[in-house]
Structures are given as C-alpha cells and as structure tokens.
mmCIF file of C-alpha atoms in Angstrom:
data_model
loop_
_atom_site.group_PDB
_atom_site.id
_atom_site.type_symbol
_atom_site.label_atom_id
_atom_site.label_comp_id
_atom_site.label_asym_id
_atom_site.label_seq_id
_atom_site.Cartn_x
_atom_site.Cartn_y
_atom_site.Cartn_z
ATOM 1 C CA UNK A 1 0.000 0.000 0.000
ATOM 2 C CA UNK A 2 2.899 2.472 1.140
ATOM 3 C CA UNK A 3 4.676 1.677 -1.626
ATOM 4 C CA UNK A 4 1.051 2.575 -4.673
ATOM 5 C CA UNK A 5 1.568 6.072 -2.515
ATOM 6 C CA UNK A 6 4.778 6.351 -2.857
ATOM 7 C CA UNK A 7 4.948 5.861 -6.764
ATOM 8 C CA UNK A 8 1.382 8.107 -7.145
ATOM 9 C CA UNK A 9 3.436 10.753 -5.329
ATOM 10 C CA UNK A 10 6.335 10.367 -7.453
ATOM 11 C CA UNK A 11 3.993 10.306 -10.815
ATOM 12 C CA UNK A 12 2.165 13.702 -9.251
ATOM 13 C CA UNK A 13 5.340 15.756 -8.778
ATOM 14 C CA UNK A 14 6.507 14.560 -12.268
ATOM 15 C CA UNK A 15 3.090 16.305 -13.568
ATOM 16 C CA UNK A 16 3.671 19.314 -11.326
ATOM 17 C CA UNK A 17 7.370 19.853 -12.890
ATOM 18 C CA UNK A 18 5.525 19.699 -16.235
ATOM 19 C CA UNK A 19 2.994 22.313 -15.311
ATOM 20 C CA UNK A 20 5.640 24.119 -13.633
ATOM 21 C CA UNK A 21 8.095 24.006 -17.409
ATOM 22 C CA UNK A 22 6.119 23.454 -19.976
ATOM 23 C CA UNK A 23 8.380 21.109 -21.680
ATOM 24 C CA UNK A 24 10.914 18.419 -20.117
ATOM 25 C CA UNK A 25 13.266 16.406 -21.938
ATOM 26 C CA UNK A 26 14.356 12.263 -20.197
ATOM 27 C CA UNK A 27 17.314 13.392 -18.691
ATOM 28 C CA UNK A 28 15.630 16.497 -17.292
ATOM 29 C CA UNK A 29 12.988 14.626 -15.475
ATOM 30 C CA UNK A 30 15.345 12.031 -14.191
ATOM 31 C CA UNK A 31 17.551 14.610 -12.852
ATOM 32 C CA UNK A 32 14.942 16.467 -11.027
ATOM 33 C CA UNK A 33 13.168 13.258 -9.751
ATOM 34 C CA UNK A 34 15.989 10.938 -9.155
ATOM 35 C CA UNK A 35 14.827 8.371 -11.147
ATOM 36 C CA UNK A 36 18.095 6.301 -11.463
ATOM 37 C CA UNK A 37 19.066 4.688 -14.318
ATOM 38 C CA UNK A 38 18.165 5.918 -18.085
ATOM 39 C CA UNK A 39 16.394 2.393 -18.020
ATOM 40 C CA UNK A 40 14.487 2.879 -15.012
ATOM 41 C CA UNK A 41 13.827 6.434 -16.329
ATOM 42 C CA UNK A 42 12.161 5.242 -19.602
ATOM 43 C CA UNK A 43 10.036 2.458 -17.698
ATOM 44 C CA UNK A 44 9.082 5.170 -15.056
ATOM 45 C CA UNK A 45 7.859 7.173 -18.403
ATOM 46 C CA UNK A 46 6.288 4.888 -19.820
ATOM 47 C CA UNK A 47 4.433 3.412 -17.359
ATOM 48 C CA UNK A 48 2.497 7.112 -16.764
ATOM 49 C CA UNK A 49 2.043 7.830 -20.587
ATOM 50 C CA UNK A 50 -1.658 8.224 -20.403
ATOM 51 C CA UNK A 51 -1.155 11.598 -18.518
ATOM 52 C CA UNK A 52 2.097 12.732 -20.935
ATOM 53 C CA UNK A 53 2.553 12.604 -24.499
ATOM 54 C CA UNK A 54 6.461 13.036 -26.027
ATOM 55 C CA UNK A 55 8.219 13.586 -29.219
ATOM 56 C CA UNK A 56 11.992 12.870 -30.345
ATOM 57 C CA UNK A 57 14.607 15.964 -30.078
ATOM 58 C CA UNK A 58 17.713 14.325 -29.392
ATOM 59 C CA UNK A 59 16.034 12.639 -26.753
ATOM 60 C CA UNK A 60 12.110 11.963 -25.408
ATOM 61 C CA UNK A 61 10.678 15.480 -24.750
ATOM 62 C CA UNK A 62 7.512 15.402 -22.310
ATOM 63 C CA UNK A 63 4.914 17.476 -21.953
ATOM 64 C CA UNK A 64 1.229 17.191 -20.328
ATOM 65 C CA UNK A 65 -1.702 15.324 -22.091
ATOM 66 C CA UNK A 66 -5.611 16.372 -21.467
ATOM 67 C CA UNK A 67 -5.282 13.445 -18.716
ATOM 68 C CA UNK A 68 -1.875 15.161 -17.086
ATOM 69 C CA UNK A 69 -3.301 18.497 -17.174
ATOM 70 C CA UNK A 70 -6.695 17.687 -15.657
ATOM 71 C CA UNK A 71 -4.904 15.648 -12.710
ATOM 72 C CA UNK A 72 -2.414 18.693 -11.925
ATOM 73 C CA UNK A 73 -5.284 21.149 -12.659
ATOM 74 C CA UNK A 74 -2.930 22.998 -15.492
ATOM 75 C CA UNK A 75 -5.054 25.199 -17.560
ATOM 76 C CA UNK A 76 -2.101 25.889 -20.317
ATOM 77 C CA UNK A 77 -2.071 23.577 -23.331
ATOM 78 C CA UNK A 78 1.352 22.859 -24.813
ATOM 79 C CA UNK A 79 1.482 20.884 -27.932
ATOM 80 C CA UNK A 80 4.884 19.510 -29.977
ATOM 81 C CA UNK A 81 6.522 22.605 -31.003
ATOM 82 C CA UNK A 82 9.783 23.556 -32.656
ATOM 83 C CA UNK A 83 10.410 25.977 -29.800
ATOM 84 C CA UNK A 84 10.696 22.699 -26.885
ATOM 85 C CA UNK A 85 14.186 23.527 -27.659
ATOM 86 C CA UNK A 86 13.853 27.354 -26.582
ATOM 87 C CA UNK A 87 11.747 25.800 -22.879
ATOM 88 C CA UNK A 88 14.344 23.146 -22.377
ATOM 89 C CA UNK A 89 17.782 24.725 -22.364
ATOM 90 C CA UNK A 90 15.341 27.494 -20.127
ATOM 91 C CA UNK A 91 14.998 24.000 -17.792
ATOM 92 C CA UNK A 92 18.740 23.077 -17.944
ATOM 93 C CA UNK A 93 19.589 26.701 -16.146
ATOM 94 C CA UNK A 94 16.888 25.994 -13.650
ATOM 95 C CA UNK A 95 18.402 22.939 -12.365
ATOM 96 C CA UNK A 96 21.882 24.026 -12.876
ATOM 97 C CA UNK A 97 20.870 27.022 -10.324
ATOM 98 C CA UNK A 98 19.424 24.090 -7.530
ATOM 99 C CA UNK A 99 15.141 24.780 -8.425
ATOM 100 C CA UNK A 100 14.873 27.785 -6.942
ATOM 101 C CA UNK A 101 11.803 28.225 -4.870
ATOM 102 C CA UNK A 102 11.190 32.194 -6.508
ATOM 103 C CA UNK A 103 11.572 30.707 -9.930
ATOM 104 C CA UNK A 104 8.973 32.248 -12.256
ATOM 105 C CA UNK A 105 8.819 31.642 -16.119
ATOM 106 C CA UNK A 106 7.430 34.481 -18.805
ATOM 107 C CA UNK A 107 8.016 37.406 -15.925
ATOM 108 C CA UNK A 108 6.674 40.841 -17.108
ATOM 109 C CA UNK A 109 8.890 43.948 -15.908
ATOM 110 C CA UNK A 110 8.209 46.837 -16.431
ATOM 111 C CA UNK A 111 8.161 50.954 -15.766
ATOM 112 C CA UNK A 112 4.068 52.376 -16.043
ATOM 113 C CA UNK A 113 3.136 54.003 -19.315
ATOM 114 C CA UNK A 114 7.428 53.736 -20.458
ATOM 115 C CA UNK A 115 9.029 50.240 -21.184
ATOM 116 C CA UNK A 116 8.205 46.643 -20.816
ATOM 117 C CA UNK A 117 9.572 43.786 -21.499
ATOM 118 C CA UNK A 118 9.191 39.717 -20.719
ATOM 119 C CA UNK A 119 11.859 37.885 -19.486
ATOM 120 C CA UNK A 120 12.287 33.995 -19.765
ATOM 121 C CA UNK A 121 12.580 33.268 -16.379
ATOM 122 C CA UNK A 122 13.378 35.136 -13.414
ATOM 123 C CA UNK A 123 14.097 33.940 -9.528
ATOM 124 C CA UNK A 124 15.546 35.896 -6.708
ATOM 125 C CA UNK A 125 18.203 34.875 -4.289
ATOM 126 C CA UNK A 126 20.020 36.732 -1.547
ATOM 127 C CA UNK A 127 17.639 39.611 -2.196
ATOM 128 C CA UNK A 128 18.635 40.139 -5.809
ATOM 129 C CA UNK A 129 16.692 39.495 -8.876
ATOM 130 C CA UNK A 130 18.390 36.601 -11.134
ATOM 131 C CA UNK A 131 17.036 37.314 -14.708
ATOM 132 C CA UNK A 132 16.943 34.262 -17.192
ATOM 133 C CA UNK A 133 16.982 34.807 -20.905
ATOM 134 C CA UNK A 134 17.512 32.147 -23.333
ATOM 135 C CA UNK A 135 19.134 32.847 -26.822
ATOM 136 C CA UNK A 136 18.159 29.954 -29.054
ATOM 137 C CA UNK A 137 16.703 31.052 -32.827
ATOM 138 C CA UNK A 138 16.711 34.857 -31.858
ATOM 139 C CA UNK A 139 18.320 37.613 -34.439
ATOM 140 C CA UNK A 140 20.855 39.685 -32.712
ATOM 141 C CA UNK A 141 19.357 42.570 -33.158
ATOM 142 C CA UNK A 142 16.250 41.625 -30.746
ATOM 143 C CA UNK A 143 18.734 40.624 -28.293
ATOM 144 C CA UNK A 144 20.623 43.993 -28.114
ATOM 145 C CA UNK A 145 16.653 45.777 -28.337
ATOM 146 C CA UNK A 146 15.974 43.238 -24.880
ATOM 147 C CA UNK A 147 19.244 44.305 -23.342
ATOM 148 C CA UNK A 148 18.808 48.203 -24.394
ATOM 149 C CA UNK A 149 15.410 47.584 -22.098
ATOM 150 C CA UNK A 150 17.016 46.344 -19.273
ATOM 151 C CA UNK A 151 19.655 48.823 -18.915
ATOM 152 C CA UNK A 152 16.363 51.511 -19.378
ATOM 153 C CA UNK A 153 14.851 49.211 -16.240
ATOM 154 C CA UNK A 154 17.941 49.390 -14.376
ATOM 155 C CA UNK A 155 18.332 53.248 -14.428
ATOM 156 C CA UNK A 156 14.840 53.864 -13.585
ATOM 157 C CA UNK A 157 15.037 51.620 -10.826
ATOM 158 C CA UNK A 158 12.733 48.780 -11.129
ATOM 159 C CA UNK A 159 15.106 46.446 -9.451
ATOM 160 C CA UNK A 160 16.272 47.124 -5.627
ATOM 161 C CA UNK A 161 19.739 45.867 -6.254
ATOM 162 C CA UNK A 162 21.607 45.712 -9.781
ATOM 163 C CA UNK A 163 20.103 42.153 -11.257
ATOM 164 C CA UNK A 164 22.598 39.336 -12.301
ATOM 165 C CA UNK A 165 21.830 38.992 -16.063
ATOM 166 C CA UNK A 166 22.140 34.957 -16.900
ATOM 167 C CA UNK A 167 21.682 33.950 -20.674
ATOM 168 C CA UNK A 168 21.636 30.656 -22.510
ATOM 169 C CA UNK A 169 22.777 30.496 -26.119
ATOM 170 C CA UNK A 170 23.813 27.935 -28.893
ATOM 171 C CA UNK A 171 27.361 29.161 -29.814
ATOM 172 C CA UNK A 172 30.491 30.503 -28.651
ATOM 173 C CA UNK A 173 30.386 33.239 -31.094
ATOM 174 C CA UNK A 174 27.160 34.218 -30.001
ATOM 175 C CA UNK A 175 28.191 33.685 -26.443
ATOM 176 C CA UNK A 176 30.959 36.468 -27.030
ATOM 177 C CA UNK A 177 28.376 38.405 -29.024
ATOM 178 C CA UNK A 178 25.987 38.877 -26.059
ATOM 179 C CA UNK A 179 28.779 38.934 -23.485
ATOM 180 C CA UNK A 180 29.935 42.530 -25.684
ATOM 181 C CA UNK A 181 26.239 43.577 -25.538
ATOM 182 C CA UNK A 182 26.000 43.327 -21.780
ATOM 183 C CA UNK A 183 29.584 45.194 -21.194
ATOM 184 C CA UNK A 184 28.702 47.229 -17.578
ATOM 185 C CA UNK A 185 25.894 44.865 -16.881
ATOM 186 C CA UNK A 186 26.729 42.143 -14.263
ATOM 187 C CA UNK A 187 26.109 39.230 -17.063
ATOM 188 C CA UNK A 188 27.156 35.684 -17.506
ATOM 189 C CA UNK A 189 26.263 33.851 -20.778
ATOM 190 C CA UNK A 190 26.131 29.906 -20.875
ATOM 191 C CA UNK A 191 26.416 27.770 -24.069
ATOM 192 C CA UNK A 192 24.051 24.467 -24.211
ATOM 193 C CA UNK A 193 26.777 22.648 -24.291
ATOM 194 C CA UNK A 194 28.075 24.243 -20.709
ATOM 195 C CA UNK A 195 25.042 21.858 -19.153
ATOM 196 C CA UNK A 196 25.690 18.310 -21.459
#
C-alpha cells in the first residue's frame, strides 16, 4: 500500500514539474526526480504515458496530455513545437541554479506608461533578482533591443539591487556576441553545451 503512494506521489510531482516548465526532456525529469538509471527512467515514463505525451529531439521530450493536465489542474495547453528547444535549455539553467523556490517563467517587468519587457525566467536569491533569458533562434538585433530595455529598467530603478543577467545560447560566437552587448551589466552567458 505504502509503496502505490509512494509511486502516485512520485507520478504527481513529475506532472507538477511539467505544469511548472512546460516542456521536459528524459534526462531532465530524471535529474529532477531521481529516477536512477536511463532504463528505469524510460520504464518510469512509460508506465504514466496516459497523462504525458512526447516527441523525439535528441532525446524523449515530455509534456502534459488532457489526462496530465486535468490531474495537476494545469489550464495551459502545450502541444509539440519547434520551440521545446527554446523551454528546455530554459529547464537546464533551472536545475543548474538548484530549483529555486522564486523561480517564475514568462516574468513581465516593467516601468508604467514607459518600457516593458518579458523575461524567460526570473528567480531571486540573496535579495537580488536573477534574470533568465535564453538565446536559441533569436536575431541579434532583438537581443541587443531586450538588453537596451534592461539597462532603461535598471536606471529607472525597477530592481532594488543591480540584477545578475544569466543567458543561454547555442554558440560561442554568439556567447561572445551577447557577453559585448552586456559590457557594464553584471552578465554571464552559458552555451548548451556548458550543461551536457
């Protein structure tokens, strides 16, 4: 009996990390669940597919079917998408910063009636806003636009304390691209590959 609860528990916070992140790739979920071996992973998976359906990008993306959504109560509706890519290297700086607690996803800053703009993710620690933004398909050009903003957010003092800037991008020439952009910004830029 202790041991149905046990794996119903296990199967619920599984759902409630997909609410919580949209997308999750295998390796994701077994990181942030503990679920052993890639074996024991993929039975885990499969054994709860009637509440999550998955596609191939590398490896087994997840995300929440009509049966997962109604049992976590999750209003949004994700379908396969060529942006899972975009939500899971988002995921791989979320557990490479320990889950923080304050971690919110799609946060809207902004200064009344003058700027505003959505960041990717956002969590504080120590009193100090973390802000997450992931560089995956993006042109350039929007990027320096999004880091124009925040320097425009930063003087008029939306944040309490100067935010740590963290981004996520595909290259290391983009990597030194956006790490010129944020000169006098306290910035750090990760590559995907930083997190294989």
């Amino acid at each position: 009996m202790q041991k149905v609860a046990k794996k119903e528990q296990r199967i619920d916070n599984v759902l409630l990390s997909l609410k919580k992140l949209d997308f999750l790739s295998r390796s994701q979920i077994q990181t942030l669940h503990n679920l052993g071996s890639d074996r024991n992973a993929q039975k885990f998976l499969k054994s709860i597919d009637k509440y999550v359906h998955s596609f191939r990008e590398g490896e087994n993306v997840y995300y929440l079917s009509k049966e997962g959504r109604e049992r976590v109560e999750c209003n949004k509706v994700r379908k396969k998408t060529i942006q899972a890519r975009h939500y899971l290297m988002r995921n791989s700086l979320y557990i490479a910063y320990g889950c923080p607690s304050t971690w919110e996803n799609e946060v809207a800053l902004e200064v009344e009636g003058y700027t505003k703009i959505i960041c990717d993710a956002n969590f504080e620690d120590n009193g100090r806003d973390h802000i997450i933004e992931v560089d995956y398909t993006q042109k350039m050009s929007v990027n320096k636009n999004k880091i124009e903003k925040y320097r425009i957010l930063s003087q008029l003092g939306v944040f309490e304390t100067p935010p740590m800037f963290i981004w996520m991008t595909t290259t290391e020439y983009r990597r030194k691209q956006l790490l010129k952009m944020c000169e006098g910004l306290d910035a750090q830029v990760f590559i995907i590959t930083d997190f294989l």
